Coordinates of C-alpha atoms and ligand atoms in Angstrom, one line a residue:
X1286 CA -40.8 20.6 -2.1
X1287 CA -42.3 17.7 -0.3
X1288 CA -41.4 13.9 -0.7
X1289 CA -42.5 10.7 1.0
X1290 CA -38.8 9.9 1.1
X1291 CA -35.5 11.6 0.7
X1292 CA -32.4 9.6 0.5
X1293 CA -29.0 11.4 1.3
X1294 CA -26.5 9.5 -0.7
X1295 CA -26.6 7.7 -4.0
X1296 CA -24.1 4.9 -3.5
X1297 CA -25.0 1.2 -3.7
X1298 CA -27.0 1.5 -0.3
X1299 CA -28.8 4.7 -1.2
X1300 CA -29.7 4.3 -4.8
X1301 CA -31.5 0.9 -4.5
X1302 CA -33.3 2.4 -1.4
X1303 CA -34.6 5.2 -3.7
X1304 CA -35.6 2.9 -6.6
X1305 CA -37.5 0.4 -4.3
X1306 CA -39.3 3.2 -2.4
X1307 CA -40.4 4.5 -6.0
X1308 CA -41.5 1.0 -6.8
X1309 CA -43.5 1.0 -3.7
X1310 CA -45.4 4.1 -5.2
X1311 CA -43.8 6.6 -2.9
X1312 CA -42.4 10.0 -4.1
X1313 CA -38.7 10.1 -3.8
X1314 CA -35.7 12.3 -4.1
X1315 CA -32.1 11.0 -3.9
X1316 CA -29.4 13.6 -3.1
X1317 CA -25.8 12.8 -3.7
X1318 CA -22.6 15.0 -3.7
X1319 CA -20.0 12.8 -5.2
X1320 CA -17.6 14.6 -7.5
X1321 CA -14.9 12.9 -9.6
X1322 CA -11.3 14.2 -10.1
X1323 CA -12.5 16.0 -13.3
X1324 CA -15.0 17.9 -11.4
X1325 CA -18.0 15.9 -12.9
X1326 CA -20.8 14.9 -10.5
X1327 CA -21.8 11.1 -10.5
X1328 CA -24.3 8.9 -8.8
X1329 CA -23.1 5.5 -7.7
X1330 CA -20.9 6.4 -4.6
X1331 CA -17.6 4.9 -3.8
X1332 CA -18.5 1.5 -5.3
X1333 CA -19.2 2.6 -8.9
X1334 CA -16.8 5.4 -9.0
X1335 CA -13.8 4.6 -6.9
X1336 CA -14.3 1.1 -5.6
X1337 CA -16.0 -2.1 -6.7
X1338 CA -16.3 -1.4 -10.4
X1339 CA -13.1 0.4 -11.3
X1340 CA -11.0 -2.1 -9.3
X1341 CA -12.5 -5.1 -11.0
X1342 CA -12.1 -3.6 -14.4
X1343 CA -8.4 -3.2 -13.7
X1344 CA -8.1 -6.6 -11.9
X1345 CA -9.5 -8.1 -15.1
X1346 CA -7.3 -6.3 -17.6
X1347 CA -4.1 -6.8 -15.6
X1348 CA -5.0 -10.5 -15.2
X1349 CA -5.3 -10.8 -18.9
X1350 CA -2.1 -9.1 -19.5
X1351 CA -0.3 -11.5 -17.1
X1352 CA -2.1 -14.6 -18.6
X1353 CA -1.3 -13.6 -22.2
X1354 CA 2.4 -13.2 -21.1
X1355 CA 2.7 -16.3 -18.9
X1356 CA -0.1 -18.7 -19.8
X1357 CA -1.2 -18.5 -23.6
X1358 CA 2.0 -20.3 -24.7
X1359 CA 0.7 -23.2 -22.6
X1360 CA -2.5 -23.4 -24.5
X1361 CA -0.3 -23.4 -27.7
X1362 CA -1.1 -19.8 -28.5
X1363 CA 1.9 -17.8 -29.7
X1364 CA 1.9 -14.1 -29.5
X1365 CA 4.6 -11.6 -30.4
X1366 CA 6.0 -9.0 -27.8
X1367 CA 3.3 -8.3 -25.4
X1368 CA 3.3 -4.8 -24.4
X1369 CA 1.1 -2.7 -21.9
X1370 CA -0.9 0.3 -23.2
X1371 CA -1.8 1.6 -19.7
X1372 CA -3.7 4.6 -21.2
X1373 CA -6.0 2.3 -23.1
X1374 CA -6.5 0.1 -20.2
X1375 CA -7.4 3.1 -18.0
X1376 CA -9.7 4.5 -20.8
X1377 CA -11.5 1.2 -20.8
X1378 CA -11.9 1.4 -16.8
X1379 CA -13.2 5.0 -16.9
X1380 CA -15.7 4.1 -19.7
X1381 CA -17.1 1.2 -17.7
X1382 CA -17.4 3.5 -14.7
X1383 CA -19.2 6.3 -16.8
X1384 CA -21.6 3.8 -18.4
X1385 CA -22.5 2.2 -15.0
X1386 CA -22.9 5.7 -13.2
X1387 CA -25.0 6.8 -16.2
X1388 CA -27.2 3.8 -15.8
X1389 CA -28.3 5.0 -12.4
X1390 CA -29.7 8.1 -14.0
X1391 CA -31.7 6.1 -16.6
X1392 CA -33.0 3.8 -13.6
X1393 CA -34.1 6.8 -11.6
X1394 CA -35.8 8.4 -14.7
X1395 CA -37.7 5.1 -15.5
X1396 CA -38.6 4.6 -11.7
X1397 CA -39.6 8.3 -11.1
X1398 CA -36.9 9.0 -8.6
X1399 CA -36.0 12.8 -8.5
X1400 CA -32.0 12.7 -8.6
X1401 CA -30.3 15.8 -7.0
X1402 CA -26.7 16.6 -7.1
X1403 CA -25.5 18.5 -4.0
X1404 CA -24.8 18.3 -0.4
X1405 CA -27.7 17.1 1.9
X1406 CA -27.9 18.0 5.5
X1407 CA -30.6 16.7 7.8
X1408 CA -32.4 19.4 9.7
X1409 CA -34.8 18.9 12.7
X1410 CA -38.2 17.8 11.6
X1411 CA -37.3 15.5 8.9
X1412 CA -36.2 18.3 6.4
X1413 CA -33.3 18.0 4.3
X1414 CA -31.3 21.1 3.0
X1415 CA -29.7 20.7 -0.3
X1416 CA -26.8 22.8 -1.4
X1417 CA -25.9 22.7 -5.0
X1418 CA -22.5 23.3 -6.4
X1419 CA -23.3 27.0 -7.0
X1420 CA -24.2 27.5 -3.5
X1421 CA -27.8 27.7 -3.9
X1422 CA -29.9 25.9 -1.1
X1423 CA -33.3 24.1 -1.4
X1424 CA -35.1 22.5 1.8
X1425 CA -37.0 19.3 1.1
X1426 CA -39.6 17.9 3.5
X1427 CA -39.8 14.2 3.9
X1428 CA -42.1 11.7 5.7
X1429 CA -38.9 9.5 5.9
X1430 CA -35.3 10.1 5.6
X1431 CA -32.8 7.5 4.6
X1432 CA -29.0 8.4 5.4
X1433 CA -26.7 6.6 3.0
X1434 CA -23.6 8.8 3.1
X1435 CA -21.1 5.6 3.2
X1436 CA -17.5 5.8 4.1
X1437 CA -14.2 7.4 3.3
X1438 CA -10.6 6.0 3.5
X1439 CA -8.7 6.3 6.9
X1440 CA -5.7 8.5 6.9
X1441 CA -2.6 8.1 9.0
X1442 CA -1.3 11.3 10.6
X1443 CA 2.3 10.0 10.3
X1444 CA 1.7 9.2 6.6
X1445 CA 0.5 12.6 5.1
X1446 CA -1.6 12.1 2.1
X1447 CA -0.8 14.3 -0.8
X1448 CA -2.7 12.5 -3.7
X1449 CA 0.5 12.1 -5.8
X1450 CA 3.2 10.2 -3.9
X1451 CA 1.1 9.0 -0.9
X1452 CA -2.2 8.2 -2.0
X1453 CA -5.5 6.5 -1.4
X1454 CA -7.1 3.6 -2.9
X1455 CA -9.1 5.9 -5.5
X1456 CA -5.8 7.6 -6.6
X1457 CA -4.2 4.1 -6.9
X1458 CA -7.0 3.2 -9.2
X1459 CA -6.1 6.2 -11.7
X1460 CA -2.5 6.0 -12.0
X1461 CA -1.3 7.1 -15.4
X1462 CA 2.1 5.2 -15.4
X1463 CA 3.0 1.9 -13.6
X1464 CA 5.1 2.8 -10.4
X1465 CA 8.4 0.9 -10.4
X1466 CA 8.2 0.5 -6.8
X1467 CA 4.8 0.4 -5.0
X1468 CA 4.4 0.4 -1.3
X1469 CA 1.1 -0.6 0.2
X1470 CA 0.1 -0.2 3.9
X1471 CA -2.5 -2.7 4.7
X1472 CA -3.1 -6.4 3.3
X1473 CA -6.7 -6.1 3.7
X1474 CA -9.1 -6.8 0.7
X1475 CA -8.5 -3.4 -0.9
X1476 CA -4.7 -3.6 -0.3
X1477 CA -4.4 -7.1 -1.9
X1478 CA -6.5 -6.3 -4.8
X1479 CA -4.6 -3.0 -5.8
X1480 CA -1.2 -4.6 -5.2
X1481 CA -2.3 -7.5 -7.4
X1482 CA -3.2 -5.0 -10.4
X1483 CA 0.0 -3.2 -10.1
X1484 CA 2.2 -6.2 -9.6
X1485 CA 0.7 -7.8 -12.7
X1486 CA 1.6 -4.7 -14.6
X1487 CA 5.2 -4.7 -13.7
X1488 CA 5.4 -2.9 -10.3
X1489 CA 7.7 -4.3 -7.5
X1490 CA 5.2 -4.2 -4.7
X1491 CA 5.7 -4.3 -0.8
X1492 CA 2.6 -4.6 1.5
X1493 CA 3.3 -3.6 5.0
X1494 CA 0.6 -5.2 7.4
X1495 CA 0.5 -4.6 10.9
X1496 CA -1.5 -7.8 11.9
X1497 CA 0.7 -10.9 12.4
X1498 CA -1.5 -13.0 10.1
X1499 CA -3.0 -12.4 6.8
X1500 CA -6.6 -12.0 6.4
X1501 CA -7.6 -12.7 10.1
X1502 CA -11.3 -12.6 9.4
X1503 CA -11.0 -15.3 6.8
X1504 CA -10.8 -19.1 7.2
X1505 CA -7.1 -19.8 8.1
X1506 CA -6.6 -22.7 5.8
X1507 CA -7.8 -20.6 3.0
X1508 CA -5.8 -17.5 4.3
X1509 CA -2.5 -19.6 4.5
X1510 CA -3.0 -21.0 1.0
X1511 CA -3.9 -17.4 -0.3
X1512 CA -0.3 -16.1 1.3
X1513 CA 1.4 -18.7 -0.8
X1514 CA -0.3 -17.7 -4.1
X1515 CA 0.3 -14.0 -3.4
X1516 CA 4.0 -14.7 -2.8
X1517 CA 4.3 -16.8 -6.0
X1518 CA 2.8 -13.5 -7.8
X1519 CA 5.6 -11.6 -6.4
X1520 CA 3.8 -9.6 -3.7
X1521 CA 6.3 -9.0 -0.7
X1522 CA 3.9 -9.2 2.1
X1523 CA 5.5 -8.2 5.5
X1524 CA 3.3 -9.3 8.3
X1525 CA 3.5 -7.8 11.7
X1526 CA 5.1 -4.6 10.3
X1527 CA 3.8 -1.4 11.8
X1528 CA 4.3 1.8 9.9
X1529 CA 5.6 4.7 12.2
X1530 CA 5.9 7.3 9.5
X1531 CA 6.5 8.2 5.7
X1532 CA 8.2 11.2 3.9
X1533 CA 8.3 12.4 0.4
X1534 CA 11.7 12.8 -0.6
X1535 CA 12.0 14.2 -4.1
X1536 CA 10.3 11.6 -6.4
X1537 CA 10.2 9.0 -3.8
X1538 CA 8.6 8.1 -0.3
X1539 CA 10.6 6.8 2.6
X1540 CA 8.6 4.6 4.8
X1541 CA 9.7 3.7 8.3
X1542 CA 8.4 0.6 9.9
X1543 CA 9.2 -2.2 12.6
X1544 CA 8.5 -5.7 12.4
X1545 CA 9.9 -8.7 14.2
X1546 CA 13.2 -8.2 12.7
X1547 CA 13.5 -4.7 14.1
X1548 CA 13.3 -1.3 12.5
X1549 CA 12.9 -1.3 8.8
X1550 CA 13.0 1.3 6.0
X1551 CA 11.2 1.1 2.5
X1552 CA 11.8 3.5 -0.5
X1553 CA 8.9 3.4 -3.0
X1554 CA 7.8 5.7 -5.9
X1555 CA 4.0 5.5 -4.6
X1556 CA 2.7 4.5 -1.3
X1557 CA -0.9 3.5 -1.1
X1558 CA -2.6 3.8 2.3
X1559 CA -5.3 1.2 2.6
X1560 CA -5.9 0.7 6.2
X1561 CA -9.6 0.6 6.2
X1562 CA -12.4 2.9 5.9
X1563 CA -14.5 5.1 8.4
X1564 CA -18.1 6.2 8.2
X1565 CA -18.8 9.6 6.5
X1566 CA -21.1 12.1 8.3
X1567 CA -19.4 15.3 7.6
X1568 CA -21.6 18.2 7.5
X1569 CA -24.6 15.8 7.7
X1570 CA -26.4 16.3 11.0
X1571 CA -27.6 19.9 11.7
X1572 CA -27.9 20.8 15.4
X1573 CA -31.0 19.5 17.0
X1574 CA -31.4 16.5 14.8
X1575 CA -30.3 14.1 17.5
X1576 CA -29.5 11.0 15.3
X1577 CA -27.3 8.9 17.5
X1578 CA -23.8 8.4 16.4
X1579 CA -21.4 5.8 18.2
X1580 CA -17.8 6.3 19.4
X1581 CA -16.3 5.2 16.0
X1582 CA -18.7 7.5 14.1
X1583 CA -21.2 5.0 12.9
X1584 CA -24.8 6.1 12.9
X1585 CA -26.4 3.8 15.5
X1586 CA -29.3 1.7 14.2
X1587 CA -31.3 -1.2 15.2
X1588 CA -31.5 -4.5 13.2
X1589 CA -34.0 -2.9 10.8
X1590 CA -31.7 0.0 10.3
X1591 CA -33.9 2.5 12.3
X1592 CA -32.1 5.3 13.9
X1593 CA -33.3 6.7 17.3
X1594 CA -35.1 9.4 15.5
X1595 CA -38.7 8.4 14.2
X1596 CA -38.8 8.2 10.5
X1597 CA -35.0 8.6 10.1
X1598 CA -33.0 5.3 8.7
X1599 CA -29.5 4.7 8.1
X1600 CA -28.0 2.2 5.8
X1601 CA -24.8 0.9 4.1
X1602 CA -21.2 1.8 5.2
X1603 CA -22.4 4.5 7.7
X1604 CA -23.8 1.8 10.0
X1605 CA -22.4 -1.3 11.7
X1606 CA -21.6 -4.5 9.7
X1607 CA -19.4 -5.3 6.9
X1608 CA -18.4 -2.4 4.5
X1609 CA -19.7 -4.3 1.4
X1610 CA -21.8 -3.0 -1.4
X1611 CA -24.1 -5.9 -1.4
X1612 CA -24.8 -5.6 2.3
X1613 CA -25.8 -1.8 1.8
X1614 CA -28.0 -2.7 -1.0
X1615 CA -30.0 -5.1 0.9
X1616 CA -30.3 -2.6 3.7
X1617 CA -31.6 0.0 1.4
X1618 CA -34.3 -2.3 0.0
X1619 CA -35.1 -3.4 3.5
X1620 CA -35.7 0.0 4.8
X1621 CA -37.7 1.2 1.5
X1622 CA -40.0 -1.9 1.9
X1623 CA -40.4 -1.2 5.8
X1624 CA -41.4 2.4 5.0
X1625 CA -44.2 1.2 2.7
X1626 CA -45.3 -1.0 5.5
X1627 CA -44.2 -4.3 4.1
X1628 CA -42.2 -7.1 6.0
X1629 CA -38.4 -7.1 5.1
X1630 CA -35.3 -8.4 6.9
X1631 CA -31.6 -8.6 6.1
X1632 CA -30.1 -12.0 7.2
X1633 CA -26.8 -10.7 8.5
X1634 CA -25.7 -14.4 9.2
X1635 CA -25.5 -15.1 5.3
X1636 CA -23.5 -12.2 3.6
X1637 CA -20.8 -13.4 1.3
X1638 CA -17.4 -11.9 1.2
X1639 CA -15.2 -11.9 -1.9
X1640 CA -11.6 -11.1 -2.7
X1641 CA -11.0 -10.7 -6.5
X1642 CA -7.4 -11.6 -6.6
X1643 CA -6.1 -14.7 -8.4
X1644 CA -7.0 -17.2 -7.4
X1645 CA -10.3 -15.5 -6.0
X1646 CA -11.2 -16.0 -2.4
X1647 CA -14.8 -16.1 -1.2
X1648 CA -16.7 -17.3 1.9
X1649 CA -20.0 -17.2 3.5
X1650 CA -20.8 -18.0 7.1
X1651 CA -18.5 -19.1 9.9
X1652 CA -14.6 -19.9 9.6
X1653 CA -13.4 -23.1 11.2
X1654 CA -11.9 -21.2 13.8
X1655 CA -15.2 -19.5 14.8
X1656 CA -17.0 -22.8 14.7
X1657 CA -14.3 -24.3 16.9
X1658 CA -14.5 -21.5 19.5
X1659 CA -18.2 -21.9 19.7
X1660 CA -17.8 -25.4 20.9
X1661 CA -20.1 -27.0 18.3
X1662 CA -19.1 -30.3 17.0
X1663 CA -18.2 -30.1 13.4
X1664 CA -17.1 -31.9 10.3
X1665 CA -15.4 -30.7 7.3
X1666 CA -15.0 -31.6 3.8
X1667 CA -12.8 -30.1 1.1
X1668 CA -12.1 -30.7 -2.5
X1669 CA -9.1 -29.4 -4.5
X1670 CA -9.4 -27.7 -7.8
X1671 CA -6.5 -29.8 -9.0
X1672 CA -9.1 -32.6 -9.4
X1673 CA -11.6 -30.5 -11.3
X1674 CA -11.6 -31.1 -15.0
X1675 CA -13.0 -27.9 -15.8
X1676 CA -10.4 -25.9 -13.7
X1677 CA -7.5 -27.9 -15.5
X1678 CA -9.3 -27.0 -18.9
X1679 CA -9.1 -23.5 -17.7
X1680 CA -5.4 -23.6 -16.7
X1681 CA -6.8 -22.6 -13.2
X1682 CA -6.5 -25.8 -11.0
X1683 CA -5.3 -23.8 -8.0
X1684 CA -7.0 -23.7 -4.5
X1685 CA -9.8 -25.7 -2.9
X1686 CA -13.4 -25.6 -1.6
X1687 CA -14.0 -26.3 2.1
X1688 CA -17.4 -26.9 3.5
X1689 CA -18.0 -27.0 7.5
X1690 CA -21.2 -28.7 8.7
X1691 CA -22.7 -29.4 11.9
X1692 CA -22.5 -32.9 13.4
X1693 CA -25.7 -32.6 15.1
X1694 CA -28.2 -31.6 12.3
X1695 CA -26.0 -31.4 9.2
X1696 CA -26.4 -27.7 8.8
X1697 CA -23.9 -26.0 6.5
X1698 CA -22.0 -23.6 8.9
X1699 CA -19.5 -22.1 6.5
X1700 CA -18.2 -22.4 3.0
X1701 CA -14.8 -21.2 2.1
X1702 CA -13.5 -21.3 -1.6
X1703 CA -10.0 -20.2 -2.9
X1704 CA -9.9 -20.8 -6.5
X1705 CA -11.2 -19.8 -10.0
X1706 CA -14.3 -17.8 -10.1
X1707 CA -14.7 -18.3 -6.3
X1708 CA -16.9 -15.2 -6.2
X1709 CA -19.4 -16.8 -8.6
X1710 CA -19.3 -20.2 -6.9
X1711 CA -20.0 -18.8 -3.6
X1712 CA -23.6 -17.7 -4.9
X1713 CA -24.6 -21.4 -4.6
X1714 CA -23.5 -21.6 -1.1
X1715 CA -25.3 -18.5 -0.2
X1716 CA -28.6 -19.8 -1.5
X1717 CA -28.1 -23.2 0.2
X1718 CA -27.6 -21.6 3.7
X1719 CA -30.3 -18.9 3.0
X1720 CA -32.7 -21.7 2.4
X1721 CA -31.3 -23.9 5.3
X1722 CA -30.2 -26.5 3.0
X1723 CA -28.4 -29.4 4.8
X1724 CA -25.1 -30.7 3.6
X1725 CA -26.9 -33.7 2.5
X1726 CA -29.1 -31.4 0.3
X1727 CA -26.1 -30.3 -1.4
X1728 CA -24.9 -33.8 -2.0
X1729 CA -28.1 -34.8 -3.6
X1730 CA -27.9 -31.9 -6.0
X1731 CA -26.9 -32.5 -9.5
X1732 CA -24.2 -30.3 -10.8
X1733 CA -23.4 -30.2 -14.4
X1734 CA -20.1 -31.8 -15.6
X1735 CA -17.6 -30.5 -16.2
X1736 CA -18.1 -27.3 -14.1
X1737 CA -16.5 -25.6 -11.3
X1738 CA -19.5 -25.9 -9.3
X1739 CA -18.6 -29.6 -9.0
X1740 CA -16.2 -28.6 -6.4
X1741 CA -18.7 -27.5 -4.2
X1742 CA -20.7 -30.8 -4.7
X1743 CA -17.6 -33.0 -4.0
X1744 CA -16.7 -30.9 -0.9
X1745 CA -20.4 -31.5 0.4
X1746 CA -19.7 -35.2 -0.2
X1747 CA -16.3 -35.0 1.3
X1748 CA -17.8 -33.8 4.6
X1749 CA -19.1 -37.4 5.0
X1750 CA -16.0 -39.0 3.3
X1751 CA -18.1 -39.9 0.4
X1752 CA -16.2 -37.7 -2.3
X1753 CA -16.1 -39.5 -5.6
X1754 CA -13.4 -37.5 -7.5
X1755 CA -10.9 -37.3 -4.7
X1756 CA -9.3 -39.2 -2.0
X1757 CA -11.3 -39.1 1.3
X1758 CA -9.0 -38.2 4.2
Ligands
LIG2377 C1 -11.1 0.2 -4.0 C2 -12.3 -0.4 -3.3 C3 -12.9 -1.6 -3.8 C4 -14.1 -2.1 -3.3 N1 -14.6 -3.3 -3.9 C5 -15.7 -3.8 -3.3 C6 -16.2 -5.0 -3.9 O1 -15.5 -5.7 -4.8 N2 -17.3 -5.6 -3.4 C7 -18.1 -4.9 -2.5 O2 -19.1 -5.3 -2.0 N3 -17.5 -3.8 -1.8 C8 -16.4 -3.3 -2.4 N4 -15.9 -2.1 -1.9 C9 -16.8 -1.2 -0.8 C10 -17.8 -0.5 -1.2 O3 -17.6 0.2 -2.2 C11 -18.7 0.0 -0.2 O4 -19.1 -1.0 0.7 C12 -20.0 0.7 -0.7 O5 -19.7 1.6 -1.8 C13 -20.8 1.4 0.4 O6 -21.9 1.8 -0.3 P1 -22.7 3.1 0.5 O7 -23.9 3.4 -0.4 O8 -22.9 2.9 1.8 O9 -21.7 4.4 0.5 P2 -20.8 5.0 -0.7 O10 -20.6 4.1 -1.9 O11 -19.7 5.5 0.0 O12 -21.8 6.2 -1.2 C14 -22.2 7.1 -0.5 C15 -22.5 8.4 -1.2 O13 -23.1 9.4 -0.4 C16 -22.6 10.6 -0.9 N5 -22.7 11.6 0.3 C17 -22.1 11.6 1.5 N6 -22.4 12.5 2.4 C18 -23.4 13.2 1.7 C19 -24.1 14.2 1.9 N7 -24.1 14.8 3.0 N8 -25.0 14.8 0.9 C20 -25.0 14.1 -0.3 N9 -24.2 13.1 -0.5 C21 -23.5 12.6 0.3 C22 -21.1 10.3 -1.3 O14 -20.6 11.5 -1.9 C23 -21.4 9.0 -2.0 O15 -21.6 9.2 -3.3 C24 -14.9 -1.5 -2.3 C25 -14.3 -0.2 -1.8 C26 -13.2 0.4 -2.4 C27 -12.6 1.5 -1.9

């Protein structure tokens, strides 16, 4: 079979590439091998099946559970005994995933993309061999091939995964009972989100993090505030704690670690290993394809996601850059447009990051530490949600918004938010930075009252010590 474009991988990088290529009037096939625990195939990759979507479904449900228990009474809403029906919560999570992954098939159909389920292997000469579940193979020929095979959780040799007691993030999204004691190795985005879910549902959660500080990639004012909130939730986060091994003993897992206090032991019912992800290229490149792979396993690409082989491209988690669904999506769309001869770029300087904890954390651009290190003169404005009428009305007046601006030309260099709906609020900052708005442009933009977005407006005013609703310092 001949196609203009064959995409290997149907996650958030691959399926948008396939759809955009079809919108560009190219003939397209998208091959994906994702298999769920029940044996069913599904498009959508890690994000839809085992990442962004199921985690957000559980974060939402668990947050509502906690709020019903702790917050409704403050609003004057009295409920009887609040009990957890985890089976119903998990059913809802699974049904959202099913609807979303099924939606991709509908999008493929309406755009004329041929979706194929099976393993894709790149052969020399831009051919792709597809092996279906029953072992039958088919060879596709393509003018252009897009590799979007994503990533897989990093496993630790000394912490042997068994999928029952010692698990990865996917297993941890599908627990059918709340573990009494949960250990998490890694206080990154995934570890914090999963730790929050199970803590809210009743687990005693201990997170072991090797780094001496929390969220080293985030602005440290925000990270320090986040640590306070996580402690308040009851997450026991041990920083500078290096795990040397874990052993399943009966129904429990014994974890050995060392931190500043010396050797430590932790006994838990489940242990989640969330120490990061690595690019996934197993069985992908047949001999003679000559696609470059770096020492860490990433497929090497230029700024337009071109590999060293003509007409072979790679996008998403399998290439350099942050492992985020929206970064992969934009790369997929860019590549599909470039294949069709159109101009397209990804602005790697303006990629938002969000952590969906409570309060949420979101940022775009440089941290204060990065700006300071660059030597550029800067000014900072911040605004606390405690002074936001909307946040107060929502009983969510925690956190703040911080804007870092350049002294020389008033450019917005970074925006960092910890607070209610931070992931939604950051969109305005992304747009402002994408269109090179100055801090003054934000100051002169009318924001509806009372909204959370006023925090961004006031923070921009605070940059020049002109905030109206907070004391300027
Ligand atoms: C718990 C968790 C929560 C997350 N939350 C967020 C979030 O809130 N926001 C966010 O932006 N990111 C989040 N991420 C990260 C996000 O899921 C990834 O960045 C994103 O899925 C990467 O997209 P991708 O298309 O590159 O790869 P993937 O989503 O991994 O998809 C790759 C697909 O290719 C298939 N494949 C691989 N090799 C082959 C082959 N040889 N032949 C055929 N098919 C193949 C795989 O089976 C898979 O279906 C989260 C991740 C996890 C684990």
